[in-house]
Coordinates of C-alpha atoms in Angstrom, one line a residue:
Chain A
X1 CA 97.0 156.1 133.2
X2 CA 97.9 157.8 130.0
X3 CA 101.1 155.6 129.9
X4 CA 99.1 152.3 129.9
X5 CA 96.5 153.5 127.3
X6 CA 99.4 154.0 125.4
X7 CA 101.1 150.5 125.9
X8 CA 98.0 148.7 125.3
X9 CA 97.3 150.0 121.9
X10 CA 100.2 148.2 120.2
X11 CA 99.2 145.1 122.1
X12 CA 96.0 145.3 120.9
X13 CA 97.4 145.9 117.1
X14 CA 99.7 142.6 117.5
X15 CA 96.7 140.9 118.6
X16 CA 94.4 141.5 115.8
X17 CA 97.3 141.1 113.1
X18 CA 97.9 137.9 114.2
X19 CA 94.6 136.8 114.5
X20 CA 94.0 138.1 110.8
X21 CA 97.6 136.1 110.0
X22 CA 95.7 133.2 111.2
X23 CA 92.9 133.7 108.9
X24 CA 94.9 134.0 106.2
X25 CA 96.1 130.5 106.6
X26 CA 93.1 128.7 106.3
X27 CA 91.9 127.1 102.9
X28 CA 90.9 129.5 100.2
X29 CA 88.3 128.1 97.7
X30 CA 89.1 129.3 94.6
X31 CA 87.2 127.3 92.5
X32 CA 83.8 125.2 92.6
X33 CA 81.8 123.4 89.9
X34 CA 78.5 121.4 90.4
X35 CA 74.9 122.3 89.5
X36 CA 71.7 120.1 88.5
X37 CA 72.7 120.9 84.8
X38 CA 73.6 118.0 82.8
X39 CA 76.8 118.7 82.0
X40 CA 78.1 120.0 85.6
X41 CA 76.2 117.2 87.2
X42 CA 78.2 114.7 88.9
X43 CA 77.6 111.3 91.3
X44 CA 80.7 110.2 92.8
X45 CA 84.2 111.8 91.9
X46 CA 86.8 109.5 92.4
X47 CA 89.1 111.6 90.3
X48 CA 90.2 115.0 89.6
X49 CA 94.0 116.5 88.5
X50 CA 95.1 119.9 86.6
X51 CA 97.2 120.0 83.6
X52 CA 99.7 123.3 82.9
X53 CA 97.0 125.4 81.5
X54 CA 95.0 124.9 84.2
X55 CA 91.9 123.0 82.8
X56 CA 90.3 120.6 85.0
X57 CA 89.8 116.3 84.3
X58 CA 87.4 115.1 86.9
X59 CA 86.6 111.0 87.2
X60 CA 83.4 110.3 87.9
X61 CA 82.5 106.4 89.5
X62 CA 79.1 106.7 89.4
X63 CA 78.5 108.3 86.3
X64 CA 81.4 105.9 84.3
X65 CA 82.8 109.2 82.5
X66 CA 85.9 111.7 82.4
X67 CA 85.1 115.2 82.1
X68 CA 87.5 118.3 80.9
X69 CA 86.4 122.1 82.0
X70 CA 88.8 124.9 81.3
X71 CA 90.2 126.6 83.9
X72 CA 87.1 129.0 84.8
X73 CA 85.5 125.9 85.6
X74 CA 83.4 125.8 82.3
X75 CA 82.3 122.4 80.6
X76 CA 84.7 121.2 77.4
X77 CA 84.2 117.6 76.7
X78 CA 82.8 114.5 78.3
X79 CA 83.9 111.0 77.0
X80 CA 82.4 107.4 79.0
X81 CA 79.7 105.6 79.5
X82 CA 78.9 102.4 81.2
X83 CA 80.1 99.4 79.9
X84 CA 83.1 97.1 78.9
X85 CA 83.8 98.3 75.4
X86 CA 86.0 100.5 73.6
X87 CA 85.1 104.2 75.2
X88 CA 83.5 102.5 77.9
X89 CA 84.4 102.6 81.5
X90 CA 82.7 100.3 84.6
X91 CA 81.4 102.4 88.1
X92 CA 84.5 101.4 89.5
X93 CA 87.0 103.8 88.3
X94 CA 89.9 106.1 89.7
X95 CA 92.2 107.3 90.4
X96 CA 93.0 109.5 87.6
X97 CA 96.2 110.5 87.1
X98 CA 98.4 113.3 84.8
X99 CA 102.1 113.2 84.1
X100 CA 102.3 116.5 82.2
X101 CA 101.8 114.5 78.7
X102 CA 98.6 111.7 79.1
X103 CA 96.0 111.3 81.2
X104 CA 95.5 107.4 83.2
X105 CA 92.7 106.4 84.2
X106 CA 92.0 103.3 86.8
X107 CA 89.4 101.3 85.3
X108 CA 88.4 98.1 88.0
X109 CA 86.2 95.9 87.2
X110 CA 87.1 96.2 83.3
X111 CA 90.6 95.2 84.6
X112 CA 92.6 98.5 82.4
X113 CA 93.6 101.5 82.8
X114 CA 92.6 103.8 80.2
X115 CA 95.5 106.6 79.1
X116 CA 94.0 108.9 77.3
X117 CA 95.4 112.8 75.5
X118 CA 94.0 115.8 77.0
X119 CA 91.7 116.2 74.5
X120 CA 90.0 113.2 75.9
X121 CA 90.5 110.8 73.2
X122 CA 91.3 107.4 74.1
X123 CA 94.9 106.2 72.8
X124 CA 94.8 102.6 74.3
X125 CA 94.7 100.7 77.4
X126 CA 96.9 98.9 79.8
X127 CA 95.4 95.6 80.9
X128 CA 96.0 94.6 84.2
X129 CA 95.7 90.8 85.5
X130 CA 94.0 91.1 88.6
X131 CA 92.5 93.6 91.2
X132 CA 95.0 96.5 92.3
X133 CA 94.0 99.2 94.4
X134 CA 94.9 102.8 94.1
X135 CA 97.5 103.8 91.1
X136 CA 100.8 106.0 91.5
X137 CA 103.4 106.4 88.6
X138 CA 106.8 107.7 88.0
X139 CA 108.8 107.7 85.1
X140 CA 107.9 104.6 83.0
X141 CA 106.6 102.9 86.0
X142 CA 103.0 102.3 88.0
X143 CA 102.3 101.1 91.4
X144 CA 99.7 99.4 93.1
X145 CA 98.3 98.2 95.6
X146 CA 97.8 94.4 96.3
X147 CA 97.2 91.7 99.4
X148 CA 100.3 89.6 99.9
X149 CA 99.1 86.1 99.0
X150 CA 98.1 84.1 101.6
X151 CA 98.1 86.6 104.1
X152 CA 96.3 90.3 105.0
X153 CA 99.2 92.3 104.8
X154 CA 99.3 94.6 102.0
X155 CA 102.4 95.3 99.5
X156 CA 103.2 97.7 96.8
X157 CA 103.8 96.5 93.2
X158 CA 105.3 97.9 90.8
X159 CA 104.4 97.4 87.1
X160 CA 105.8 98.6 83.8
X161 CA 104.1 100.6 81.2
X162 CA 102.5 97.6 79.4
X163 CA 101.0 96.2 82.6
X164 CA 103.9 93.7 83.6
X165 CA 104.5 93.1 87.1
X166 CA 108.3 94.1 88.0
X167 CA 108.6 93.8 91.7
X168 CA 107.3 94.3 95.0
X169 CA 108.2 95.8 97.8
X170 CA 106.4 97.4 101.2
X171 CA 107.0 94.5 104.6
X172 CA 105.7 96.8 107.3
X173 CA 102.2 96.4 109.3
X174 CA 100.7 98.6 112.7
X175 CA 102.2 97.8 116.2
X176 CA 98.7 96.6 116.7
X177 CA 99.6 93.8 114.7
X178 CA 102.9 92.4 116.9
X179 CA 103.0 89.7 118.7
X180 CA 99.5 89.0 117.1
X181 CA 98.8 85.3 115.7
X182 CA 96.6 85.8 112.6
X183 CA 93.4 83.6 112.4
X184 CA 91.6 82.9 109.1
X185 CA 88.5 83.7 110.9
X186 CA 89.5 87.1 112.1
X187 CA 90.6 87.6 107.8
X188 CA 88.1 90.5 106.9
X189 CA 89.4 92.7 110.5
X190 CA 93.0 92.0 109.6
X191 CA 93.0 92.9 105.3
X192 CA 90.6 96.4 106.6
X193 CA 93.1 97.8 109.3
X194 CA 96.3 96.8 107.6
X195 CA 95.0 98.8 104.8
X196 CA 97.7 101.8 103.5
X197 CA 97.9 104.4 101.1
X198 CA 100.1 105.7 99.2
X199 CA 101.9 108.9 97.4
X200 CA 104.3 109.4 94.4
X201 CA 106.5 112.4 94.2
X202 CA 108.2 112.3 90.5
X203 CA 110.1 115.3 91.2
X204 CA 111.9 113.5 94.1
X205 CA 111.2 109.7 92.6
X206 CA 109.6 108.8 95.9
X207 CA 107.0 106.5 97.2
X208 CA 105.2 107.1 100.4
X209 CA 103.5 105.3 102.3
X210 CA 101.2 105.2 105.5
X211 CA 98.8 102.9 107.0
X212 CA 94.8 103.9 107.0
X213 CA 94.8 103.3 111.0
X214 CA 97.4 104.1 112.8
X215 CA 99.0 102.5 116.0
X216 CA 100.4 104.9 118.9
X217 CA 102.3 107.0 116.0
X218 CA 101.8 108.2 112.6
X219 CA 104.5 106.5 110.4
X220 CA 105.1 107.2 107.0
X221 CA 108.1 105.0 105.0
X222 CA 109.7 106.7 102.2
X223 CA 110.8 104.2 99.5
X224 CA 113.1 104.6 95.9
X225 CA 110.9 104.4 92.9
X226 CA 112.6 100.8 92.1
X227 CA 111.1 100.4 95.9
X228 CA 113.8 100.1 97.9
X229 CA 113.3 101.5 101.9
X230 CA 114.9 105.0 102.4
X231 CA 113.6 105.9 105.8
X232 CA 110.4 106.2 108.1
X233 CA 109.1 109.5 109.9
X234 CA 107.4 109.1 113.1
X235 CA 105.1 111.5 114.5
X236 CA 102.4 111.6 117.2
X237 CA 98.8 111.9 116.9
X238 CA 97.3 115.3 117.6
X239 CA 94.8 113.2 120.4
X240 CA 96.4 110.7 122.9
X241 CA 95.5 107.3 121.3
X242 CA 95.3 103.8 121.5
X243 CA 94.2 101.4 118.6
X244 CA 91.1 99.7 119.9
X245 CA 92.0 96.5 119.2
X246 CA 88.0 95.1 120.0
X247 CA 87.8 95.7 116.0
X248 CA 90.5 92.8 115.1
X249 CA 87.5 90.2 115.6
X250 CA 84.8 90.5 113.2
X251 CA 82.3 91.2 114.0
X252 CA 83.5 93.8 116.6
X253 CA 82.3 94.2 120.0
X254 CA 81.8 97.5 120.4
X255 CA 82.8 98.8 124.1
X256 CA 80.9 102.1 125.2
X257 CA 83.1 104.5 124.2
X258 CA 86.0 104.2 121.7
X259 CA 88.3 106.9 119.6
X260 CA 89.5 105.5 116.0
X261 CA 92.4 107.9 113.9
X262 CA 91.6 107.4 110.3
X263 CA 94.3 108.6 107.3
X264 CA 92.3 108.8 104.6
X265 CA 95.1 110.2 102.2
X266 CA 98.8 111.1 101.7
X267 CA 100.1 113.7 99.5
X268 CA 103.0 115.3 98.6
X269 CA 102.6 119.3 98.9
X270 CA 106.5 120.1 97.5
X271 CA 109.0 122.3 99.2
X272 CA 109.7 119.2 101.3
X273 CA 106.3 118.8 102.6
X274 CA 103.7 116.0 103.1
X275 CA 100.1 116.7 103.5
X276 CA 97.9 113.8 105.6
X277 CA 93.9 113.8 105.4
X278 CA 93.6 113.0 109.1
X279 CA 90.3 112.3 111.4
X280 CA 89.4 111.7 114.3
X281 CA 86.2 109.8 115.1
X282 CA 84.6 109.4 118.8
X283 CA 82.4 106.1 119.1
X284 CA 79.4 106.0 121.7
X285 CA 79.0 101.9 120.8
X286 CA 78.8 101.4 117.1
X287 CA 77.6 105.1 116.3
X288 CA 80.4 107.6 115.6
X289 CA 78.5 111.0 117.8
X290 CA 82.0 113.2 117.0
X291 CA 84.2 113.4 113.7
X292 CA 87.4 115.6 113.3
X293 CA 88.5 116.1 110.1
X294 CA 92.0 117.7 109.7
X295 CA 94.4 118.5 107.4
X296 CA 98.4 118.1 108.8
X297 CA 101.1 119.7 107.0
X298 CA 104.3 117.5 107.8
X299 CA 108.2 118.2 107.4
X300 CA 109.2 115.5 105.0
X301 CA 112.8 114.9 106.8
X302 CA 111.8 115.2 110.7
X303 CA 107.9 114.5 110.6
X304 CA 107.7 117.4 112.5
X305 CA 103.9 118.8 112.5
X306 CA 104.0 122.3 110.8
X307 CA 100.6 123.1 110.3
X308 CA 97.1 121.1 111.3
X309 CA 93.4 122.4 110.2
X310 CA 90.0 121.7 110.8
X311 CA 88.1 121.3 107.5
X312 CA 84.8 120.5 106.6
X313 CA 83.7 116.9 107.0
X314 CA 81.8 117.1 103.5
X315 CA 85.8 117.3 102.1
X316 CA 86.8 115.0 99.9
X317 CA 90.7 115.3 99.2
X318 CA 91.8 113.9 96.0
X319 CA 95.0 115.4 95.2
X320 CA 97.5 118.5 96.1
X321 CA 99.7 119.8 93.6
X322 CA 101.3 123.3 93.1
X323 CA 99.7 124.7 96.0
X324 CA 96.5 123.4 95.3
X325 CA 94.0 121.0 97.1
X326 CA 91.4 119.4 94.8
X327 CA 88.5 117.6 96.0
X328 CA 85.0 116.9 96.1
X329 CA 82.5 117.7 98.7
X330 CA 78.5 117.8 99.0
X331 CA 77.2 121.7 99.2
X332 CA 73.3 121.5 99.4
X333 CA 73.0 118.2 98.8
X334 CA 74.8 118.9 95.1
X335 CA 77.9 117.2 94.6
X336 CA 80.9 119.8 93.6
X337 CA 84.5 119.1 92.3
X338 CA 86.3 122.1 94.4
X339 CA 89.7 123.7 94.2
X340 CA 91.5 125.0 97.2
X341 CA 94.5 127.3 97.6
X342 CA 97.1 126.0 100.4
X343 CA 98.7 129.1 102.0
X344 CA 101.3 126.7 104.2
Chain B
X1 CA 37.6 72.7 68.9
X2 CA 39.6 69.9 70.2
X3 CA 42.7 71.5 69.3
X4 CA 42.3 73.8 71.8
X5 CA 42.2 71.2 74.3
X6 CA 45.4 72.0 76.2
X7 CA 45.6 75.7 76.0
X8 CA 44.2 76.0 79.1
X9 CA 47.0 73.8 80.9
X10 CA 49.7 75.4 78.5
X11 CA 48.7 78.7 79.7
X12 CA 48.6 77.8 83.2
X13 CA 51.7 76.1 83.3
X14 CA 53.5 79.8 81.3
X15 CA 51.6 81.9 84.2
X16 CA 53.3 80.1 86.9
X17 CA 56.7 79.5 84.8
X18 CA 56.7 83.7 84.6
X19 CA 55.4 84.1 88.6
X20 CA 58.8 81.7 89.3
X21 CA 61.0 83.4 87.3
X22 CA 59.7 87.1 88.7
X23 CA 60.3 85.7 92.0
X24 CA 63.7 84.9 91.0
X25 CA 64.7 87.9 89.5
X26 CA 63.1 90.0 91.9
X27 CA 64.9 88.0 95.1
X28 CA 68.5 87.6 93.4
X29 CA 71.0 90.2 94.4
X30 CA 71.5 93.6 92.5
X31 CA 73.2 92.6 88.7
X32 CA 76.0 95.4 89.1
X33 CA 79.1 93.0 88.6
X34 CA 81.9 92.5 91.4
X35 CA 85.0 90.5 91.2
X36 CA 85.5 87.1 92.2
X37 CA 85.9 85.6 95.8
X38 CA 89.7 86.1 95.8
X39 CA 89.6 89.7 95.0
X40 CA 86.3 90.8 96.2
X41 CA 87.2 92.0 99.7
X42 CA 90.5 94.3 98.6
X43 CA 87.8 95.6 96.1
X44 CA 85.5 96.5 98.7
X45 CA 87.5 97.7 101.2
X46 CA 88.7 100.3 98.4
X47 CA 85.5 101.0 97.1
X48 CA 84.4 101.8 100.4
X49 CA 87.0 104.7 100.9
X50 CA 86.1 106.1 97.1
X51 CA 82.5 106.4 98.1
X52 CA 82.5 106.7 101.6
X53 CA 84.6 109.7 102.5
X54 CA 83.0 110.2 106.0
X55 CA 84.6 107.7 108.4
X56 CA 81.2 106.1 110.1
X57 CA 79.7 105.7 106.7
X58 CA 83.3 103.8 105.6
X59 CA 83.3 101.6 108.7
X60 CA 79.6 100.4 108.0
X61 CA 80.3 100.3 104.3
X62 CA 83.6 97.7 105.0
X63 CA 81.4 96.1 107.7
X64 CA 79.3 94.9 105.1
X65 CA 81.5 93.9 102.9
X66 CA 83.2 91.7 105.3
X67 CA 79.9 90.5 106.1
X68 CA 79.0 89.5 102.2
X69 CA 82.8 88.3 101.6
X70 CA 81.6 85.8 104.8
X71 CA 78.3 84.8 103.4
X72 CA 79.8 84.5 99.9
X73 CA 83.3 83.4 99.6
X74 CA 83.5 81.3 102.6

């Protein structure tokens, strides 16, 4: 009797130090700034990145401004408002980018982006001829995203530091997609679930990119910053799944129940590891009654999964660097730009 | 007084030239500008996932841009 009291009690220590190992591998907020004063008030962050020192540039969409707080989180500058002038920004900017020297900011529907010091001053813009979606850049080069013309598929362009095109590369699309005969009419389905996004690793000088909804696997491509193809991980979703394919016609017919796998972002984590903002949605007809929202740590060379998480649904993940998550999420109805620590 | 003859059908005719032009203004869609046709859907479809970061919210925001890139651009 004595004997098994006496085994157990090590057991029982094992067990609560790895539950307690477990805990310490969730996210750790470290840092949150939103109130209903003026100056920590925001709308809709579409931006946020860290310089060395630590302070804090947050985009904000609705409010057309950039914002600098020091690293305590407290208020420094605002420059933006509204408008199509010089010091001006539309509602339709992001992402915001650093690259240890300027600050670049995606301005839309004034067709720029706006590099600015960290200081917040405006030292010029880069005008871009058309529409691009989301912004990367390495070395003296940016990347976009664009529709292939003629067609739904997306591709990656590349563009130098004065806004020329260079080249393009990116010729992939879901298995949904093969053996598929595209219809003009179905043009709206096709252009939202061929969508990608993308990441830019300027340590490695990598591109990589994945597609917003998923066939059977997760794939990510890896490309050269000129954009030529290095290699493609594969990896399987955490759910068994199947691409509904009811949502290629628009407007879909919604079946009674359906699943849809959403990757809302990619990001490179360092130490040879990719972070994916990964969700899982149950449909009853057209109203989603369960959403999953998880973060999956990924080995950059096998796409093997190393970590997943749960996280709040209210998480907004903008960007990951140094072992930092930095996001945006809505705490009592008050929107907050929020830093978290990555243990993994 | 005879002057004053047609004021009453000059300021008839501005009452119903303002009522028309209310109507107008108040049925025309919101003045926030958007791109053209040809790059108006990419836009959306972005937008959408900068504004929408819950997925059923996303999926009804890029229905409804496919549904004004339909009424608008085609």
């Amino acid at each position: 009797m004595i004997k098994k009291k006496v085994l157990l009690l090590p057991i029982l220590i094992l067990v609560f130090l790895a539950f307690n190992l477990l805990l310490e591998a969730e996210l750790k907020k470290v840092l949150s700034i939103g109130s209903n004063q003026p100056d920590y008030l925001f709308m809709t962050v579409t931006g946020v990145v860290l310089d060395e020192e630590g302070n804090i540039y947050v985009a904000d969409a609705g409010g057309s401004f950039i914002r600098k707080y020091n690293p305590e989180g407290v208020f420094i500058k605002e420059v933006g408002r509204y408008g199509q002038g010089p010091g001006e920004f539309s509602n339709s900017i992001g992402p915001l980018l650093y690259d240890g020297q300027k600050l670049y900011l995606k301005d839309d529907l004034n067709y720029r982006i706006a590099v600015l010091d960290k200081e917040l001053n405006i030292e010029n813009y880069i005008k871009l001829k058309g529409l691009r979606a989301s912004l990367a850049k390495i070395d003296n080069l940016f990347y976009q995203i664009s529709t292939k013309p003629g067609e739904p598929f997306p591709q990656v362009e590349i563009y130098n530091l004065k806004g020329d095109f260079v080249s393009s590369f990116f010729d992939e699309r879901p298995d949904f997609f093969k053996g598929r005969t595209f219809s003009k009419k179905d043009y709206p389905a096709w252009v939202m679930f061929s969508r990608i996004v993308m990441a830019a690793d300027r340590a490695a000088e990598e591109i990589a990119v994945t597609f917003t909804n998923p066939g059977d696997k997760i794939e990510i491509f890896f490309y050269t910053k000129e954009g030529k193809f290095k290699n493609k991980i594969e990896m399987d979703h955490l759910i068994k799944y199947k691409f509904s394919e009811f949502r290629l016609q628009f407007p879909p017919k919604y079946p009674k129940k359906s699943d849809q796998i959403i990757v809302w972002s990619i990001h490179y984590m360092g130490s040879g590891k990719i972070l994916l903002d990964y969700w899982i949605v149950r449909y009853e007809l057209e109203k989603a009654v369960d959403e999953k929202h998880y973060l999956l740590v990924v080995d950059r060379k096998s796409g093997r999964l190393l970590h997943q998480e749960l996280v709040s649904n209210d998480l907004k993940v903008i960007g990951v660097k140094d072992g930092m998550l930095f996001g945006a999420e809505i705490a009592e109805d008050i929107p907050k730009v929020v830093l978290y620590k990555l243990d993994y | 007084m005879k002057q004053f003859r047609y004021l009453n059908s000059i300021m008839i005719f501005l009452f119903l030239a303002a009522l028309i032009s209310g109507v107008f203004v108040i049925k025309s869609e919101s003045t926030e500008p958007v791109p053209p046709c040809d790059e108006y859907l990419e836009w959306c479809i972005d937008w959408c996932a900068e504004h929408n970061p819950d997925p059923q919210n996303y999926q009804q925001c890029l229905n409804e841009c496919a549904r004004k890139w339909l009424e608008w651009c085609t």
